[in-house]
Coordinates of C-alpha atoms (C1' of nucleotides) in Angstrom, one line a residue:
Chain A
M24 CA 2.2 -136.6 184.0
H25 CA -0.9 -137.7 181.8
Q26 CA -0.6 -140.4 179.5
R27 CA -1.9 -138.6 176.5
N28 CA -2.7 -134.9 176.0
V29 CA -4.8 -133.9 173.1
I30 CA -3.4 -131.3 171.0
M31 CA -5.9 -129.4 168.9
F32 CA -8.3 -132.2 167.9
S33 CA -10.0 -135.0 169.9
K34 CA -9.1 -138.5 168.6
S35 CA -12.4 -138.8 167.1
C36 CA -11.7 -135.7 164.9
E37 CA -8.4 -137.0 164.0
Y38 CA -10.4 -140.2 162.8
A39 CA -12.8 -138.0 161.1
I40 CA -10.4 -135.9 159.2
K41 CA -8.4 -138.8 158.2
A42 CA -11.5 -140.7 157.1
M43 CA -12.9 -137.7 154.9
I44 CA -9.5 -137.4 153.3
F45 CA -9.4 -141.1 152.6
V46 CA -12.9 -141.0 151.1
A47 CA -12.3 -137.7 149.1
Q48 CA -9.4 -139.6 147.3
K49 CA -10.9 -143.1 146.6
S50 CA -14.7 -142.2 146.2
S51 CA -17.2 -141.2 143.5
E52 CA -20.9 -141.3 143.0
E53 CA -20.5 -145.1 141.6
Q54 CA -17.5 -146.2 144.0
R55 CA -18.4 -146.1 147.3
I56 CA -16.3 -147.0 150.2
G57 CA -17.0 -149.3 153.2
V58 CA -16.4 -148.7 156.8
K59 CA -14.0 -151.7 156.8
E60 CA -11.9 -150.1 153.9
I61 CA -11.9 -146.7 155.7
A62 CA -11.1 -148.3 159.0
K63 CA -7.9 -149.9 157.3
G64 CA -7.0 -147.0 155.5
T65 CA -6.9 -144.6 158.3
D66 CA -5.8 -147.1 161.1
A67 CA -8.7 -146.6 163.0
P68 CA -11.0 -149.1 165.0
E69 CA -13.9 -150.2 162.7
H70 CA -16.9 -149.9 165.1
F71 CA -15.3 -146.5 166.2
I72 CA -15.0 -144.9 162.8
A73 CA -18.6 -146.4 161.9
K74 CA -19.7 -144.0 164.5
I75 CA -17.9 -141.2 163.3
M76 CA -18.9 -141.9 159.8
Q77 CA -22.7 -141.8 161.1
D78 CA -22.1 -138.4 162.6
L79 CA -20.6 -136.9 159.4
S80 CA -23.4 -138.2 157.4
R81 CA -26.0 -136.8 159.8
R82 CA -24.6 -133.5 159.5
K83 CA -24.3 -133.7 155.7
L84 CA -20.7 -133.6 155.1
I85 CA -20.4 -136.8 153.4
H86 CA -23.4 -139.0 151.4
S87 CA -24.1 -142.9 152.5
I88 CA -26.1 -145.6 150.8
K89 CA -27.1 -148.8 152.6
G90 CA -27.1 -152.4 151.0
P91 CA -24.9 -154.0 148.6
N92 CA -22.5 -152.0 146.7
G93 CA -23.4 -149.3 149.5
G94 CA -21.1 -147.3 151.3
F95 CA -19.8 -143.7 151.6
Y96 CA -18.9 -141.0 149.0
M97 CA -18.5 -137.5 148.1
D98 CA -20.1 -135.3 145.5
S99 CA -18.3 -132.4 144.4
H100 CA -20.2 -130.1 146.7
D101 CA -19.0 -132.3 149.5
L102 CA -15.3 -132.0 148.4
K103 CA -15.8 -128.2 149.1
N104 CA -15.8 -128.9 152.8
S105 CA -12.4 -127.9 154.7
I106 CA -11.3 -129.5 157.6
A107 CA -12.6 -126.6 159.6
D108 CA -16.1 -128.0 158.6
I109 CA -15.0 -131.3 159.9
V110 CA -13.5 -130.3 163.0
K111 CA -16.8 -127.9 163.7
A112 CA -19.1 -131.0 163.1
I113 CA -17.1 -133.2 165.7
D114 CA -15.3 -131.1 168.2
G115 CA -17.5 -128.0 168.0
D116 CA -16.2 -124.7 167.7
S117 CA -14.3 -124.4 170.9
I118 CA -10.9 -123.9 168.8
Y119 CA -12.5 -120.6 167.6
T120 CA -14.1 -119.4 170.9
D121 CA -11.9 -121.1 173.7
C122 CA -9.3 -119.2 175.6
V123 CA -5.9 -121.0 175.6
M124 CA -5.9 -120.9 179.2
G125 CA -9.4 -122.3 179.7
L126 CA -10.5 -118.9 181.2
K127 CA -14.2 -118.4 180.4
A128 CA -14.1 -114.7 181.3
C129 CA -11.2 -114.3 178.9
S130 CA -11.5 -111.4 176.3
E131 CA -10.2 -108.4 174.5
K132 CA -11.1 -106.1 177.6
N133 CA -10.4 -108.9 180.2
P134 CA -7.2 -110.9 178.7
C135 CA -5.3 -113.5 179.9
P136 CA -1.5 -113.1 180.2
V137 CA -1.0 -114.6 176.5
H138 CA -4.3 -113.5 175.1
F139 CA -2.8 -111.3 172.5
E140 CA 0.0 -113.6 171.7
Y141 CA -2.1 -116.5 171.3
K142 CA -4.6 -114.5 169.2
E143 CA -2.3 -114.5 166.3
I144 CA -1.3 -118.1 166.7
K145 CA -5.2 -118.8 166.7
K146 CA -5.5 -116.6 163.5
N147 CA -2.9 -118.7 161.6
L148 CA -4.5 -122.1 163.1
I149 CA -8.0 -121.2 161.7
K150 CA -6.3 -120.1 158.5
M151 CA -4.9 -123.4 158.2
I152 CA -8.0 -125.5 158.7
E153 CA -10.1 -123.3 156.7
H154 CA -8.3 -123.1 153.6
N155 CA -7.6 -126.6 153.4
T156 CA -10.5 -128.3 151.5
L157 CA -10.9 -131.9 150.6
A158 CA -10.6 -131.1 146.8
E159 CA -7.2 -129.8 147.5
F160 CA -6.1 -132.6 149.4
K161 CA -7.2 -134.9 147.0
E162 CA -4.8 -133.3 144.4
K163 CA -2.1 -132.9 147.0
L164 CA -2.4 -136.8 148.0
E165 CA -2.4 -137.9 144.3
S166 CA 1.0 -136.2 143.7
G167 CA 2.3 -138.7 146.3
K168 CA 3.8 -135.9 148.4
F169 CA 1.7 -136.6 151.4
F170 CA 0.7 -139.3 153.8
L171 CA -2.0 -140.7 155.9
K172 CA -1.3 -143.9 157.0
N173 CA 0.4 -144.4 160.4
K174 CA 2.4 -147.4 159.9
Chain B
M15 CA -20.2 -133.8 169.3
H16 CA -18.2 -133.8 172.5
Q17 CA -18.7 -131.9 175.6
R18 CA -15.3 -130.4 176.0
N19 CA -12.4 -130.4 173.8
V20 CA -9.0 -129.7 175.3
I21 CA -7.2 -127.4 173.2
M22 CA -3.4 -127.2 173.8
F23 CA -3.3 -127.8 177.8
S24 CA -5.1 -130.4 179.8
K25 CA -7.2 -129.1 182.7
S26 CA -4.6 -130.1 185.3
C27 CA -2.0 -128.2 183.2
E28 CA -4.0 -125.0 182.9
Y29 CA -4.8 -124.9 186.7
A30 CA -0.9 -125.5 187.0
I31 CA -0.1 -122.5 185.0
K32 CA -2.7 -120.4 186.7
A33 CA -1.4 -121.5 190.2
M34 CA 2.1 -120.9 189.3
I35 CA 1.4 -117.5 188.1
F36 CA -0.5 -116.8 191.3
V37 CA 2.1 -118.0 193.7
A38 CA 4.5 -116.0 191.6
Q39 CA 2.7 -113.0 192.3
K40 CA 2.0 -113.3 195.9
S41 CA 4.6 -115.3 197.6
S42 CA 8.3 -114.7 198.8
E43 CA 10.7 -116.9 201.0
E44 CA 8.8 -115.5 204.1
Q45 CA 5.2 -115.1 202.8
R46 CA 3.8 -118.4 201.8
I47 CA 0.6 -119.5 200.1
G48 CA -1.4 -122.3 201.1
V49 CA -3.6 -124.8 199.0
K50 CA -6.6 -123.1 200.0
E51 CA -5.7 -119.7 198.7
I52 CA -4.2 -121.0 195.6
A53 CA -7.6 -122.6 194.8
K54 CA -9.6 -119.6 195.4
G55 CA -7.2 -117.5 193.5
T56 CA -7.3 -120.0 190.5
D57 CA -11.0 -121.1 190.8
A58 CA -9.7 -124.6 191.0
P59 CA -10.9 -127.4 193.1
E60 CA -9.0 -127.5 196.3
H61 CA -7.9 -130.8 196.5
F62 CA -7.2 -131.2 192.9
I63 CA -4.9 -128.3 192.9
A64 CA -3.4 -129.9 196.0
K65 CA -2.4 -132.9 193.8
I66 CA -1.1 -130.6 191.0
M67 CA 1.1 -128.5 193.6
Q68 CA 2.5 -132.0 194.8
D69 CA 3.7 -132.6 191.2
L70 CA 5.2 -129.4 190.8
S71 CA 6.9 -129.5 193.9
R72 CA 8.4 -132.8 193.1
R73 CA 9.5 -131.7 190.0
K74 CA 11.3 -128.8 191.6
L75 CA 9.5 -126.1 189.9
I76 CA 8.2 -124.7 193.2
H77 CA 9.3 -124.8 197.0
S78 CA 7.0 -125.9 199.8
I79 CA 7.3 -126.0 203.5
K80 CA 5.0 -128.1 205.8
G81 CA 3.5 -127.1 209.1
P82 CA 2.3 -123.7 210.6
N83 CA 2.9 -120.9 208.2
G84 CA 3.8 -123.3 205.7
G85 CA 2.8 -123.4 202.1
F86 CA 4.3 -122.8 198.6
Y87 CA 6.5 -120.0 197.6
M88 CA 9.1 -119.5 194.8
D89 CA 12.8 -118.1 194.9
S90 CA 14.3 -116.2 192.2
H91 CA 15.5 -119.4 190.7
D92 CA 12.2 -120.7 190.4
L93 CA 10.6 -117.5 188.9
K94 CA 12.9 -118.3 185.9
N95 CA 10.8 -120.8 184.7
S96 CA 8.7 -120.4 181.7
I97 CA 5.0 -121.7 180.8
A98 CA 6.9 -124.3 178.5
D99 CA 8.6 -125.7 181.8
I100 CA 5.3 -126.1 183.6
V101 CA 3.7 -127.6 180.4
K102 CA 6.6 -130.3 180.1
A103 CA 6.1 -131.1 184.0
I104 CA 2.1 -131.7 183.7
D105 CA 1.6 -132.5 180.2
G106 CA 5.0 -133.9 178.9
D107 CA 6.5 -133.0 175.7
S108 CA 3.6 -133.9 173.5
I109 CA 3.3 -130.3 172.3
Y110 CA 7.2 -130.6 170.9
T111 CA 6.7 -134.1 169.4
D112 CA 3.3 -134.8 168.5
C113 CA 1.6 -134.4 164.8
V114 CA -1.3 -132.3 164.7
M115 CA -3.2 -135.1 163.2
G116 CA -2.1 -137.8 165.6
L117 CA 0.0 -139.5 163.2
K118 CA 2.9 -141.5 164.6
A119 CA 4.7 -141.7 161.3
C120 CA 4.5 -138.1 160.5
S121 CA 7.8 -136.5 159.9
E122 CA 9.6 -134.3 157.5
K123 CA 10.2 -137.1 155.1
N124 CA 6.9 -138.6 155.6
P125 CA 4.8 -135.7 156.2
C126 CA 0.9 -135.6 156.9
P127 CA -1.2 -133.1 154.6
V128 CA -0.7 -130.2 156.9
H129 CA 2.9 -130.8 158.2
F130 CA 4.6 -127.8 156.8
E131 CA 2.0 -125.4 157.7
Y132 CA 1.4 -126.6 161.2
K133 CA 5.2 -126.5 161.6
E134 CA 5.2 -122.7 161.6
I135 CA 2.3 -122.6 163.9
K136 CA 4.0 -125.0 166.4
K137 CA 7.0 -122.9 166.3
N138 CA 5.2 -119.7 167.3
L139 CA 3.3 -121.8 169.7
I140 CA 6.6 -122.9 171.4
K141 CA 7.9 -119.5 171.2
M142 CA 5.1 -118.4 173.1
I143 CA 5.3 -120.8 176.1
E144 CA 9.1 -120.5 176.1
H145 CA 9.5 -116.9 176.4
N146 CA 7.0 -116.2 178.9
T147 CA 8.6 -116.6 182.3
L148 CA 7.2 -116.5 185.7
A149 CA 9.1 -113.4 186.3
E150 CA 7.7 -111.6 183.4
F151 CA 4.3 -112.4 184.2
K152 CA 4.7 -111.2 187.8
E153 CA 5.6 -107.7 186.4
K154 CA 2.6 -107.9 183.7
L155 CA 0.3 -108.6 186.3
E156 CA 1.3 -106.1 188.7
S157 CA 0.7 -103.4 185.9
G158 CA -3.0 -104.7 186.3
K159 CA -3.3 -105.1 182.5
F160 CA -3.9 -108.7 182.6
F161 CA -6.2 -111.3 184.7
L162 CA -6.2 -114.6 185.8
K163 CA -9.5 -115.1 187.4
N164 CA -12.5 -116.4 185.7
K165 CA -15.6 -114.8 187.5
Chain C
dA24 C1' 8.1 -132.5 224.3
dT25 C1' 3.7 -131.4 222.7
dT26 C1' 0.4 -129.3 219.9
dT27 C1' -0.7 -127.6 215.6
dT28 C1' -1.1 -126.7 211.0
dA29 C1' -0.1 -127.5 206.4
dA30 C1' 1.6 -130.3 202.6
dA31 C1' 2.5 -135.4 201.0
dA32 C1' 0.7 -139.5 200.0
dG33 C1' -2.6 -142.7 199.0
dA34 C1' -7.2 -144.6 198.1
dT35 C1' -11.4 -144.1 196.6
dA36 C1' -15.1 -141.7 193.3
dT37 C1' -17.2 -139.4 189.2
dT38 C1' -17.3 -138.2 184.4
dA39 C1' -16.0 -137.9 179.7
dA40 C1' -13.5 -139.9 175.8
dG41 C1' -12.7 -143.7 173.6
dG42 C1' -14.0 -148.1 171.9
dT43 C1' -16.9 -152.7 170.9
dC44 C1' -21.0 -155.2 170.3
dT45 C1' -25.7 -156.3 169.0
dT46 C1' -30.1 -155.1 166.5
dA47 C1' -32.7 -152.5 163.2
dA48 C1' -33.4 -150.2 158.9
dT49 C1' -32.7 -150.0 154.1
dA50 C1' -31.0 -150.2 149.6
dT51 C1' -29.7 -153.7 146.1
dA52 C1' -29.2 -157.7 143.5
dT53 C1' -30.9 -162.0 142.5
Chain D
dA8 C1' -40.6 -161.2 147.1
dT9 C1' -36.2 -162.7 149.2
dA10 C1' -32.0 -162.8 150.6
dT11 C1' -27.8 -160.1 151.4
dA12 C1' -25.0 -156.6 152.3
dT13 C1' -24.0 -152.5 154.3
dT14 C1' -25.2 -148.1 157.0
dA15 C1' -27.8 -146.6 161.4
dA16 C1' -29.0 -146.7 165.6
dG17 C1' -28.4 -148.0 170.4
dA18 C1' -26.7 -150.4 174.3
dC19 C1' -22.7 -151.4 176.5
dC20 C1' -17.8 -151.8 178.2
dT21 C1' -12.9 -149.8 179.2
dT22 C1' -9.5 -146.5 180.0
dA23 C1' -7.9 -142.1 181.2
dA24 C1' -8.7 -137.5 183.4
dT25 C1' -10.8 -135.2 186.6
dA26 C1' -12.1 -134.6 191.4
dT27 C1' -12.5 -135.8 196.2
dC28 C1' -11.7 -137.8 200.8
dT29 C1' -8.7 -139.7 204.3
dT30 C1' -4.5 -140.8 206.5
dT31 C1' 0.3 -140.0 207.1
dT32 C1' 4.4 -137.0 207.4
dA33 C1' 6.9 -133.3 208.8
dA34 C1' 7.8 -128.4 210.1
dA35 C1' 7.3 -124.9 213.4
dA36 C1' 5.4 -122.8 217.3
dT37 C1' 4.3 -123.1 221.9

DNA sequence: ATTTTAAAAGATATTAAGGTCTTAATATAT
DNA sequence: ATATATTAAGACCTTAATATCTTTTAAAAT
C-alpha cells in the first residue's frame, strides 16, 4: 500500500488554493502579505510556498511587489478567479480531460467501464471548483463558518 | 505545472483495477491467466503488474497457483469484490477519509471551505466504486459496450 | 525424483513530486 | 545614492512512486 494518495489536487495545488484564499482575505492594494506570513497562515513550508506564489504571479492570478513593504496582494479583478483557475494554473487541466481509470483512449464512443457514471461526478466536481470564487470565500470566511488552518 | 496529476487513483491502483477486470473476464478455476497476458491485456509493464498482482493475492482479492499452467484466477467469491475493495487494498482508504483540500483538521465541525459541497460528490464517488463489482463488469464487458485497452 | 513453469520475494534503478537553500533582481525608504 | 527588504529565479536535495531485474519458492507434469 502506498503512503499517500493524491486525491484531486497535487500538494502544490492544495497549498496554492489555501494561499490564494488566505491572501484574498487579508490583502489589499496597500496591505500586502509576505511569503512568511502566507507560509504560517497555511501551514506550508516557506520556501516551497514561495515557489508556488511565483507560479501564481507569473500566471497573473495574483499581484506582487518587491522590496520593503512588498508582498502579494489581489485587486478586485484577481478576486474574481475561481478555484478552477488556480487548479488549471498549477495542475493543468487533467481534471477536465482525464479518464478516471487513466485510459487515454477513453471517450464517449470508446468508454471505460465507469465512464458514464464518472461523467456525472466529474460534472459536479467541475461545478464545485468553478463556482467558488475567491471573492465568495472572502465572504464565507469572514462569517467564521469555515476554516483553513490545519492545527 | 506538473507532468502528471493523479486524479482519484494511483497508477498502481489503475493497473490493479484493470488487471482485476481483465482476470475476472478471462479466468476460471481451470483457466488461469499469467502475468504476461495480464500485462498485455492492460497495457501495463510486466514486472510492475507482477508486483501488484502479488499485493492483490496477499490481500486475498485473487487466487494464484505457481508452476506449469499456473497463474491467477478468481472464484465466485472473488468476483463479488468491488472496485472499492481493490482501491482500499492498493491505495488505502484515503478516498474515504481525506479532505479534498488536504486539511487534517477538516471535519463537520471544523469544515474547510468546500467541505459540504465535496461531501455530496464524495458520496457519489464512493457509491460508484462500491456498487460496481467485478461480476457486474464481467457482464458489461461481455456485451461489448465497454473497453479496457488503451491503444 | 526431476524438470519445468510460473508466482513470490527481494534488490536495485529511474522518475516525478515535494522541499530547501543560495543568489539575483528590484522596489522602497532613508 | 545607499541600504534594506522582499520577491524572482535557479540550483540542489530528499522522498515516494513507478519500473525493472534477479533470485527463490512451489506447484505440476513428466
